[in-house]
mmCIF file of N, CA and C in Angstrom:
data_model
loop_
_atom_site.group_PDB
_atom_site.id
_atom_site.type_symbol
_atom_site.label_atom_id
_atom_site.label_comp_id
_atom_site.label_asym_id
_atom_site.label_seq_id
_atom_site.Cartn_x
_atom_site.Cartn_y
_atom_site.Cartn_z
ATOM 1 N N GLN A 256 -5.499 -4.054 -24.404
ATOM 2 C CA GLN A 256 -5.047 -3.263 -23.265
ATOM 3 C C GLN A 256 -6.220 -2.555 -22.623
ATOM 4 N N VAL A 257 -6.187 -2.454 -21.310
ATOM 5 C CA VAL A 257 -7.255 -1.804 -20.554
ATOM 6 C C VAL A 257 -6.647 -0.732 -19.666
ATOM 7 N N GLN A 258 -7.235 0.444 -19.702
ATOM 8 C CA GLN A 258 -6.833 1.512 -18.785
ATOM 9 C C GLN A 258 -7.943 1.732 -17.780
ATOM 10 N N LEU A 259 -7.562 1.900 -16.526
ATOM 11 C CA LEU A 259 -8.527 1.996 -15.440
ATOM 12 C C LEU A 259 -8.306 3.268 -14.634
ATOM 13 N N VAL A 260 -9.403 3.933 -14.293
ATOM 14 C CA VAL A 260 -9.321 5.152 -13.495
ATOM 15 C C VAL A 260 -10.342 5.072 -12.370
ATOM 16 N N GLU A 261 -9.849 5.081 -11.125
ATOM 17 C CA GLU A 261 -10.741 5.044 -9.966
ATOM 18 C C GLU A 261 -11.136 6.457 -9.542
ATOM 19 N N SER A 262 -12.288 6.561 -8.899
ATOM 20 C CA SER A 262 -12.732 7.813 -8.303
ATOM 21 C C SER A 262 -13.684 7.497 -7.164
ATOM 22 N N GLY A 263 -13.960 8.516 -6.349
ATOM 23 C CA GLY A 263 -14.942 8.353 -5.288
ATOM 24 C C GLY A 263 -14.377 8.196 -3.891
ATOM 25 N N GLY A 264 -13.060 8.136 -3.776
ATOM 26 C CA GLY A 264 -12.480 8.025 -2.445
ATOM 27 C C GLY A 264 -12.613 9.318 -1.663
ATOM 28 N N GLY A 265 -12.265 9.265 -0.387
ATOM 29 C CA GLY A 265 -12.334 10.458 0.437
ATOM 30 C C GLY A 265 -12.241 10.140 1.905
ATOM 31 N N LEU A 266 -12.559 11.150 2.714
ATOM 32 C CA LEU A 266 -12.528 11.019 4.169
ATOM 33 C C LEU A 266 -13.961 10.880 4.680
ATOM 34 N N VAL A 267 -14.186 9.885 5.506
ATOM 35 C CA VAL A 267 -15.527 9.639 6.033
ATOM 36 C C VAL A 267 -15.407 9.167 7.477
ATOM 37 N N GLN A 268 -16.410 9.452 8.265
ATOM 38 C CA GLN A 268 -16.418 8.987 9.649
ATOM 39 C C GLN A 268 -16.812 7.510 9.711
ATOM 40 N N ALA A 269 -16.387 6.867 10.764
ATOM 41 C CA ALA A 269 -16.766 5.478 10.982
ATOM 42 C C ALA A 269 -18.294 5.352 10.958
ATOM 43 N N GLY A 270 -18.757 4.311 10.279
ATOM 44 C CA GLY A 270 -20.187 4.118 10.113
ATOM 45 C C GLY A 270 -20.744 4.735 8.850
ATOM 46 N N GLY A 271 -19.931 5.538 8.189
ATOM 47 C CA GLY A 271 -20.370 6.212 6.979
ATOM 48 C C GLY A 271 -20.266 5.333 5.740
ATOM 49 N N SER A 272 -20.558 5.944 4.590
ATOM 50 C CA SER A 272 -20.594 5.214 3.324
ATOM 51 C C SER A 272 -19.828 5.969 2.242
ATOM 52 N N LEU A 273 -19.342 5.217 1.297
ATOM 53 C CA LEU A 273 -18.722 5.766 0.101
ATOM 54 C C LEU A 273 -19.015 4.828 -1.064
ATOM 55 N N ARG A 274 -19.020 5.380 -2.277
ATOM 56 C CA ARG A 274 -19.113 4.555 -3.469
ATOM 57 C C ARG A 274 -17.934 4.870 -4.376
ATOM 58 N N LEU A 275 -17.153 3.852 -4.641
ATOM 59 C CA LEU A 275 -16.029 3.981 -5.557
ATOM 60 C C LEU A 275 -16.473 3.598 -6.967
ATOM 61 N N SER A 276 -15.886 4.271 -7.942
ATOM 62 C CA SER A 276 -16.129 3.946 -9.339
ATOM 63 C C SER A 276 -14.806 3.631 -10.015
ATOM 64 N N CYS A 277 -14.875 2.783 -11.025
ATOM 65 C CA CYS A 277 -13.706 2.447 -11.825
ATOM 66 C C CYS A 277 -14.124 2.512 -13.288
ATOM 67 N N ALA A 278 -13.633 3.525 -13.986
ATOM 68 C CA ALA A 278 -13.942 3.681 -15.398
ATOM 69 C C ALA A 278 -12.867 2.995 -16.223
ATOM 70 N N ALA A 279 -13.301 2.167 -17.162
ATOM 71 C CA ALA A 279 -12.360 1.396 -17.971
ATOM 72 C C ALA A 279 -12.431 1.803 -19.429
ATOM 73 N N SER A 280 -11.294 1.811 -20.066
ATOM 74 C CA SER A 280 -11.245 2.032 -21.508
ATOM 75 C C SER A 280 -10.990 0.704 -22.192
ATOM 76 N N GLY A 281 -11.303 0.636 -23.458
ATOM 77 C CA GLY A 281 -11.069 -0.610 -24.178
ATOM 78 C C GLY A 281 -12.354 -1.379 -24.396
ATOM 79 N N ARG A 282 -12.364 -2.146 -25.490
ATOM 80 C CA ARG A 282 -13.590 -2.852 -25.850
ATOM 81 C C ARG A 282 -13.736 -4.195 -25.167
ATOM 82 N N THR A 283 -12.751 -4.587 -24.337
ATOM 83 C CA THR A 283 -12.805 -5.911 -23.731
ATOM 84 C C THR A 283 -13.457 -5.926 -22.357
ATOM 85 N N PHE A 284 -13.870 -4.765 -21.861
ATOM 86 C CA PHE A 284 -14.358 -4.681 -20.479
ATOM 87 C C PHE A 284 -15.455 -5.700 -20.196
ATOM 88 N N SER A 285 -16.401 -5.825 -21.085
ATOM 89 C CA SER A 285 -17.556 -6.688 -20.827
ATOM 90 C C SER A 285 -17.215 -8.171 -20.846
ATOM 91 N N SER A 286 -15.992 -8.522 -21.213
ATOM 92 C CA SER A 286 -15.635 -9.933 -21.297
ATOM 93 C C SER A 286 -14.658 -10.379 -20.218
ATOM 94 N N ILE A 287 -14.332 -9.490 -19.296
ATOM 95 C CA ILE A 287 -13.305 -9.829 -18.320
ATOM 96 C C ILE A 287 -13.805 -9.737 -16.883
ATOM 97 N N THR A 288 -13.228 -10.572 -16.043
ATOM 98 C CA THR A 288 -13.458 -10.485 -14.612
ATOM 99 C C THR A 288 -12.775 -9.234 -14.063
ATOM 100 N N MET A 289 -13.427 -8.593 -13.122
ATOM 101 C CA MET A 289 -12.867 -7.382 -12.516
ATOM 102 C C MET A 289 -12.771 -7.561 -11.001
ATOM 103 N N GLY A 290 -11.918 -6.748 -10.401
ATOM 104 C CA GLY A 290 -11.774 -6.865 -8.956
ATOM 105 C C GLY A 290 -11.390 -5.562 -8.297
ATOM 106 N N TRP A 291 -11.600 -5.508 -6.999
ATOM 107 C CA TRP A 291 -11.132 -4.409 -6.157
ATOM 108 C C TRP A 291 -10.133 -4.979 -5.150
ATOM 109 N N PHE A 292 -9.075 -4.239 -4.949
ATOM 110 C CA PHE A 292 -8.067 -4.574 -3.956
ATOM 111 C C PHE A 292 -7.782 -3.318 -3.131
ATOM 112 N N ARG A 293 -7.114 -3.500 -2.005
ATOM 113 C CA ARG A 293 -6.735 -2.340 -1.201
ATOM 114 C C ARG A 293 -5.386 -2.575 -0.543
ATOM 115 N N GLN A 294 -4.734 -1.468 -0.242
ATOM 116 C CA GLN A 294 -3.427 -1.542 0.400
ATOM 117 C C GLN A 294 -3.325 -0.474 1.466
ATOM 118 N N ALA A 295 -3.177 -0.918 2.702
ATOM 119 C CA ALA A 295 -2.982 -0.011 3.832
ATOM 120 C C ALA A 295 -1.485 0.224 4.030
ATOM 121 N N PRO A 296 -1.113 1.304 4.673
ATOM 122 C CA PRO A 296 0.314 1.591 4.891
ATOM 123 C C PRO A 296 1.011 0.439 5.606
ATOM 124 N N GLY A 297 2.146 0.018 5.057
ATOM 125 C CA GLY A 297 2.926 -1.039 5.676
ATOM 126 C C GLY A 297 2.391 -2.432 5.473
ATOM 127 N N LYS A 298 1.326 -2.565 4.675
ATOM 128 C CA LYS A 298 0.729 -3.883 4.448
ATOM 129 C C LYS A 298 0.732 -4.228 2.962
ATOM 130 N N GLU A 299 0.558 -5.504 2.681
ATOM 131 C CA GLU A 299 0.478 -5.934 1.299
ATOM 132 C C GLU A 299 -0.895 -5.600 0.717
ATOM 133 N N ARG A 300 -0.924 -5.508 -0.613
ATOM 134 C CA ARG A 300 -2.196 -5.290 -1.283
ATOM 135 C C ARG A 300 -3.061 -6.537 -1.107
ATOM 136 N N GLU A 301 -4.304 -6.332 -0.681
ATOM 137 C CA GLU A 301 -5.170 -7.469 -0.394
ATOM 138 C C GLU A 301 -6.450 -7.429 -1.217
ATOM 139 N N PHE A 302 -6.993 -8.598 -1.434
ATOM 140 C CA PHE A 302 -8.237 -8.759 -2.170
ATOM 141 C C PHE A 302 -9.397 -8.195 -1.371
ATOM 142 N N VAL A 303 -10.308 -7.525 -2.081
ATOM 143 C CA VAL A 303 -11.521 -6.997 -1.457
ATOM 144 C C VAL A 303 -12.768 -7.646 -2.060
ATOM 145 N N ALA A 304 -12.898 -7.567 -3.393
ATOM 146 C CA ALA A 304 -14.095 -8.079 -4.047
ATOM 147 C C ALA A 304 -13.798 -8.358 -5.514
ATOM 148 N N THR A 305 -14.590 -9.262 -6.096
ATOM 149 C CA THR A 305 -14.450 -9.605 -7.500
ATOM 150 C C THR A 305 -15.814 -9.826 -8.110
ATOM 151 N N ILE A 306 -15.903 -9.641 -9.437
ATOM 152 C CA ILE A 306 -17.162 -9.804 -10.138
ATOM 153 C C ILE A 306 -16.889 -10.375 -11.515
ATOM 154 N N THR A 307 -17.735 -11.314 -11.939
ATOM 155 C CA THR A 307 -17.558 -11.914 -13.258
ATOM 156 C C THR A 307 -17.944 -10.935 -14.362
ATOM 157 N N SER A 308 -17.610 -11.294 -15.581
ATOM 158 C CA SER A 308 -17.819 -10.396 -16.712
ATOM 159 C C SER A 308 -19.283 -10.023 -16.898
ATOM 160 N N ASN A 309 -20.192 -10.962 -16.633
ATOM 161 C CA ASN A 309 -21.621 -10.656 -16.805
ATOM 162 C C ASN A 309 -22.263 -10.126 -15.533
ATOM 163 N N GLY A 310 -21.495 -10.010 -14.472
ATOM 164 C CA GLY A 310 -21.995 -9.442 -13.231
ATOM 165 C C GLY A 310 -22.836 -10.376 -12.384
ATOM 166 N N ARG A 311 -22.986 -11.614 -12.796
ATOM 167 C CA ARG A 311 -23.901 -12.517 -12.086
ATOM 168 C C ARG A 311 -23.280 -13.164 -10.864
ATOM 169 N N SER A 312 -21.972 -13.223 -10.814
ATOM 170 C CA SER A 312 -21.299 -13.838 -9.660
ATOM 171 C C SER A 312 -20.319 -12.852 -9.046
ATOM 172 N N THR A 313 -20.306 -12.836 -7.731
ATOM 173 C CA THR A 313 -19.404 -11.955 -7.001
ATOM 174 C C THR A 313 -18.731 -12.718 -5.872
ATOM 175 N N GLY A 314 -17.640 -12.146 -5.376
ATOM 176 C CA GLY A 314 -16.942 -12.737 -4.241
ATOM 177 C C GLY A 314 -16.357 -11.640 -3.380
ATOM 178 N N TYR A 315 -16.274 -11.896 -2.084
ATOM 179 C CA TYR A 315 -15.821 -10.865 -1.157
ATOM 180 C C TYR A 315 -14.843 -11.435 -0.131
ATOM 181 N N ALA A 316 -13.959 -10.578 0.323
ATOM 182 C CA ALA A 316 -13.132 -10.926 1.467
ATOM 183 C C ALA A 316 -14.036 -10.987 2.698
ATOM 184 N N ASP A 317 -13.697 -11.857 3.626
ATOM 185 C CA ASP A 317 -14.515 -12.000 4.829
ATOM 186 C C ASP A 317 -14.639 -10.686 5.596
ATOM 187 N N SER A 318 -13.605 -9.876 5.542
ATOM 188 C CA SER A 318 -13.579 -8.631 6.309
ATOM 189 C C SER A 318 -14.571 -7.593 5.803
ATOM 190 N N VAL A 319 -15.053 -7.748 4.562
ATOM 191 C CA VAL A 319 -15.971 -6.753 4.010
ATOM 192 C C VAL A 319 -17.335 -7.335 3.676
ATOM 193 N N LYS A 320 -17.481 -8.636 3.789
ATOM 194 C CA LYS A 320 -18.730 -9.286 3.424
ATOM 195 C C LYS A 320 -19.878 -8.715 4.243
ATOM 196 N N GLY A 321 -20.967 -8.384 3.552
ATOM 197 C CA GLY A 321 -22.117 -7.806 4.218
ATOM 198 C C GLY A 321 -22.089 -6.298 4.319
ATOM 199 N N ARG A 322 -20.928 -5.708 4.047
ATOM 200 C CA ARG A 322 -20.803 -4.246 4.109
ATOM 201 C C ARG A 322 -20.488 -3.638 2.743
ATOM 202 N N PHE A 323 -19.771 -4.360 1.906
ATOM 203 C CA PHE A 323 -19.388 -3.859 0.586
ATOM 204 C C PHE A 323 -20.171 -4.613 -0.488
ATOM 205 N N THR A 324 -20.489 -3.906 -1.570
ATOM 206 C CA THR A 324 -21.161 -4.523 -2.695
ATOM 207 C C THR A 324 -20.464 -4.107 -3.987
ATOM 208 N N ILE A 325 -20.033 -5.097 -4.749
ATOM 209 C CA ILE A 325 -19.404 -4.836 -6.039
ATOM 210 C C ILE A 325 -20.452 -4.973 -7.136
ATOM 211 N N SER A 326 -20.361 -4.125 -8.135
ATOM 212 C CA SER A 326 -21.291 -4.196 -9.268
ATOM 213 C C SER A 326 -20.592 -3.626 -10.493
ATOM 214 N N ARG A 327 -21.225 -3.806 -11.634
ATOM 215 C CA ARG A 327 -20.653 -3.271 -12.864
ATOM 216 C C ARG A 327 -21.770 -2.926 -13.831
ATOM 217 N N ASP A 328 -21.476 -1.973 -14.715
ATOM 218 C CA ASP A 328 -22.370 -1.584 -15.790
ATOM 219 C C ASP A 328 -21.561 -1.693 -17.074
ATOM 220 N N ASN A 329 -21.734 -2.779 -17.790
ATOM 221 C CA ASN A 329 -20.928 -3.002 -18.992
ATOM 222 C C ASN A 329 -21.243 -1.994 -20.093
ATOM 223 N N ALA A 330 -22.446 -1.457 -20.098
ATOM 224 C CA ALA A 330 -22.791 -0.451 -21.109
ATOM 225 C C ALA A 330 -22.001 0.834 -20.894
ATOM 226 N N LYS A 331 -21.602 1.061 -19.636
ATOM 227 C CA LYS A 331 -20.841 2.270 -19.305
ATOM 228 C C LYS A 331 -19.361 1.982 -19.064
ATOM 229 N N ASN A 332 -18.958 0.732 -19.246
ATOM 230 C CA ASN A 332 -17.561 0.352 -18.977
ATOM 231 C C ASN A 332 -17.119 0.792 -17.589
ATOM 232 N N THR A 333 -17.974 0.575 -16.603
ATOM 233 C CA THR A 333 -17.698 1.054 -15.259
ATOM 234 C C THR A 333 -18.021 -0.015 -14.224
ATOM 235 N N MET A 334 -17.162 -0.079 -13.220
ATOM 236 C CA MET A 334 -17.369 -0.971 -12.087
ATOM 237 C C MET A 334 -17.504 -0.113 -10.827
ATOM 238 N N TYR A 335 -18.225 -0.638 -9.858
ATOM 239 C CA TYR A 335 -18.471 0.125 -8.633
ATOM 240 C C TYR A 335 -18.157 -0.713 -7.393
ATOM 241 N N LEU A 336 -17.908 0.002 -6.305
ATOM 242 C CA LEU A 336 -17.802 -0.646 -5.001
ATOM 243 C C LEU A 336 -18.564 0.238 -4.013
ATOM 244 N N GLN A 337 -19.731 -0.233 -3.610
ATOM 245 C CA GLN A 337 -20.516 0.471 -2.600
ATOM 246 C C GLN A 337 -20.068 -0.002 -1.231
ATOM 247 N N MET A 338 -19.667 0.925 -0.390
ATOM 248 C CA MET A 338 -19.146 0.594 0.927
ATOM 249 C C MET A 338 -20.014 1.267 1.989
ATOM 250 N N ILE A 339 -20.546 0.475 2.903
ATOM 251 C CA ILE A 339 -21.337 1.008 4.008
ATOM 252 C C ILE A 339 -20.724 0.535 5.322
ATOM 253 N N SER A 340 -21.192 1.130 6.416
ATOM 254 C CA SER A 340 -20.706 0.757 7.746
ATOM 255 C C SER A 340 -19.182 0.716 7.791
ATOM 256 N N LEU A 341 -18.577 1.745 7.247
ATOM 257 C CA LEU A 341 -17.124 1.778 7.150
ATOM 258 C C LEU A 341 -16.472 1.823 8.531
ATOM 259 N N LYS A 342 -15.317 1.179 8.620
ATOM 260 C CA LYS A 342 -14.569 1.091 9.864
ATOM 261 C C LYS A 342 -13.178 1.709 9.650
ATOM 262 N N PRO A 343 -12.527 2.154 10.704
ATOM 263 C CA PRO A 343 -11.175 2.706 10.555
ATOM 264 C C PRO A 343 -10.215 1.725 9.877
ATOM 265 N N GLU A 344 -10.413 0.432 10.098
ATOM 266 C CA GLU A 344 -9.526 -0.556 9.475
ATOM 267 C C GLU A 344 -9.761 -0.709 7.972
ATOM 268 N N ASP A 345 -10.777 -0.050 7.439
ATOM 269 C CA ASP A 345 -10.982 -0.028 5.993
ATOM 270 C C ASP A 345 -10.109 1.033 5.318
ATOM 271 N N THR A 346 -9.440 1.843 6.099
ATOM 272 C CA THR A 346 -8.575 2.884 5.549
ATOM 273 C C THR A 346 -7.459 2.267 4.710
ATOM 274 N N ALA A 347 -7.364 2.703 3.467
ATOM 275 C CA ALA A 347 -6.383 2.152 2.530
ATOM 276 C C ALA A 347 -6.498 2.877 1.196
ATOM 277 N N VAL A 348 -5.553 2.625 0.326
ATOM 278 C CA VAL A 348 -5.699 2.994 -1.073
ATOM 279 C C VAL A 348 -6.411 1.839 -1.771
ATOM 280 N N TYR A 349 -7.473 2.162 -2.462
ATOM 281 C CA TYR A 349 -8.276 1.145 -3.137
ATOM 282 C C TYR A 349 -7.948 1.160 -4.634
ATOM 283 N N TYR A 350 -7.706 -0.029 -5.173
ATOM 284 C CA TYR A 350 -7.355 -0.189 -6.577
ATOM 285 C C TYR A 350 -8.387 -1.050 -7.291
ATOM 286 N N CYS A 351 -8.746 -0.656 -8.497
ATOM 287 C CA CYS A 351 -9.517 -1.569 -9.329
ATOM 288 C C CYS A 351 -8.543 -2.272 -10.266
ATOM 289 N N ALA A 352 -8.933 -3.456 -10.663
ATOM 290 C CA ALA A 352 -8.048 -4.279 -11.479
ATOM 291 C C ALA A 352 -8.845 -5.053 -12.508
ATOM 292 N N ALA A 353 -8.231 -5.218 -13.683
ATOM 293 C CA ALA A 353 -8.827 -5.991 -14.765
ATOM 294 C C ALA A 353 -8.166 -7.355 -14.822
ATOM 295 N N GLY A 354 -9.011 -8.366 -14.793
ATOM 296 C CA GLY A 354 -8.489 -9.729 -14.732
ATOM 297 C C GLY A 354 -8.637 -10.463 -16.045
ATOM 298 N N PRO A 355 -8.611 -11.800 -15.974
ATOM 299 C CA PRO A 355 -8.647 -12.612 -17.184
ATOM 300 C C PRO A 355 -10.061 -12.733 -17.746
ATOM 301 N N PRO A 356 -10.160 -13.130 -19.026
ATOM 302 C CA PRO A 356 -11.477 -13.340 -19.649
ATOM 303 C C PRO A 356 -12.041 -14.706 -19.272
ATOM 304 N N THR A 357 -12.347 -14.891 -17.993
ATOM 305 C CA THR A 357 -12.874 -16.156 -17.513
ATOM 306 C C THR A 357 -14.297 -15.959 -17.003
ATOM 307 N N PRO A 358 -15.083 -17.019 -16.944
ATOM 308 C CA PRO A 358 -16.467 -16.891 -16.470
ATOM 309 C C PRO A 358 -16.622 -17.047 -14.968
ATOM 310 N N TRP A 359 -15.521 -16.973 -14.225
ATOM 311 C CA TRP A 359 -15.632 -17.122 -12.780
ATOM 312 C C TRP A 359 -14.934 -15.991 -12.048
ATOM 313 N N THR A 360 -15.198 -15.874 -10.759
ATOM 314 C CA THR A 360 -14.556 -14.827 -9.958
ATOM 315 C C THR A 360 -13.110 -15.211 -9.682
ATOM 316 N N VAL A 361 -12.285 -14.195 -9.476
ATOM 317 C CA VAL A 361 -10.855 -14.416 -9.276
ATOM 318 C C VAL A 361 -10.389 -13.600 -8.083
ATOM 319 N N ARG A 362 -9.791 -14.267 -7.097
ATOM 320 C CA ARG A 362 -9.331 -13.586 -5.888
ATOM 321 C C ARG A 362 -7.813 -13.385 -5.874
ATOM 322 N N ASN A 363 -7.130 -14.088 -6.722
ATOM 323 C CA ASN A 363 -5.671 -14.057 -6.746
ATOM 324 C C ASN A 363 -5.167 -12.777 -7.397
ATOM 325 N N ARG A 364 -4.451 -11.995 -6.633
ATOM 326 C CA ARG A 364 -3.924 -10.714 -7.131
ATOM 327 C C ARG A 364 -3.065 -10.907 -8.369
ATOM 328 N N ASP A 365 -2.323 -11.978 -8.439
ATOM 329 C CA ASP A 365 -1.399 -12.199 -9.548
ATOM 330 C C ASP A 365 -2.115 -12.497 -10.861
ATOM 331 N N ALA A 366 -3.391 -12.792 -10.812
ATOM 332 C CA ALA A 366 -4.148 -13.082 -12.028
ATOM 333 C C ALA A 366 -4.634 -11.823 -12.726
ATOM 334 N N TYR A 367 -4.474 -10.697 -12.076
ATOM 335 C CA TYR A 367 -4.954 -9.433 -12.642
ATOM 336 C C TYR A 367 -3.856 -8.751 -13.434
ATOM 337 N N ASN A 368 -4.213 -8.326 -14.641
ATOM 338 C CA ASN A 368 -3.204 -7.818 -15.572
ATOM 339 C C ASN A 368 -3.066 -6.302 -15.582
ATOM 340 N N TYR A 369 -4.164 -5.611 -15.300
ATOM 341 C CA TYR A 369 -4.143 -4.160 -15.393
ATOM 342 C C TYR A 369 -4.699 -3.557 -14.108
ATOM 343 N N TRP A 370 -4.094 -2.434 -13.693
ATOM 344 C CA TRP A 370 -4.442 -1.794 -12.427
ATOM 345 C C TRP A 370 -4.656 -0.301 -12.619
ATOM 346 N N GLY A 371 -5.560 0.249 -11.829
ATOM 347 C CA GLY A 371 -5.722 1.687 -11.796
ATOM 348 C C GLY A 371 -4.676 2.317 -10.900
ATOM 349 N N GLN A 372 -4.747 3.642 -10.764
ATOM 350 C CA GLN A 372 -3.752 4.370 -9.992
ATOM 351 C C GLN A 372 -4.090 4.391 -8.501
ATOM 352 N N GLY A 373 -5.307 4.024 -8.164
ATOM 353 C CA GLY A 373 -5.728 3.963 -6.775
ATOM 354 C C GLY A 373 -6.446 5.212 -6.306
ATOM 355 N N THR A 374 -7.325 5.045 -5.334
ATOM 356 C CA THR A 374 -8.022 6.164 -4.718
ATOM 357 C C THR A 374 -8.002 5.958 -3.204
ATOM 358 N N GLN A 375 -7.699 7.017 -2.475
ATOM 359 C CA GLN A 375 -7.534 6.917 -1.027
ATOM 360 C C GLN A 375 -8.892 6.942 -0.330
ATOM 361 N N VAL A 376 -9.070 5.999 0.566
ATOM 362 C CA VAL A 376 -10.230 5.983 1.456
ATOM 363 C C VAL A 376 -9.713 6.068 2.888
ATOM 364 N N THR A 377 -10.180 7.077 3.612
ATOM 365 C CA THR A 377 -9.766 7.262 4.993
ATOM 366 C C THR A 377 -11.013 7.299 5.875
ATOM 367 N N VAL A 378 -11.041 6.426 6.861
ATOM 368 C CA VAL A 378 -12.173 6.336 7.770
ATOM 369 C C VAL A 378 -11.703 6.754 9.157
ATOM 370 N N SER A 379 -12.276 7.828 9.660
ATOM 371 C CA SER A 379 -11.882 8.337 10.969
ATOM 372 C C SER A 379 -12.766 7.730 12.055
ATOM 373 N N SER A 380 -12.168 7.578 13.227
ATOM 374 C CA SER A 380 -12.920 6.975 14.341
ATOM 375 C C SER A 380 -13.613 8.017 15.177
#
């Protein structure tokens, strides 16, 4: 079992930056694929970014590619999402998720077994 706690959300102006963190409990963190998802009001939860267990491979939604960077520190059981050049359409609750113990990135929301409680990111125009 994995427990996840996000932090780092907040209110920022368009063009600004934020870094989200996801602290994980459990000894399996270093062996599992991780991901970030987001959900805006009235919309479905959507994929944002994913990273393999060793951190060597990443994947991004087209809407955030070039602006967001996913990373992880297995020694600290923590995953990050660095967000720059934020836009109002990035406003959403951001969730970290623990996926399967596979050596590849995973974009499918249904493949993720554990979720954090979410952290709100609001980008003002």
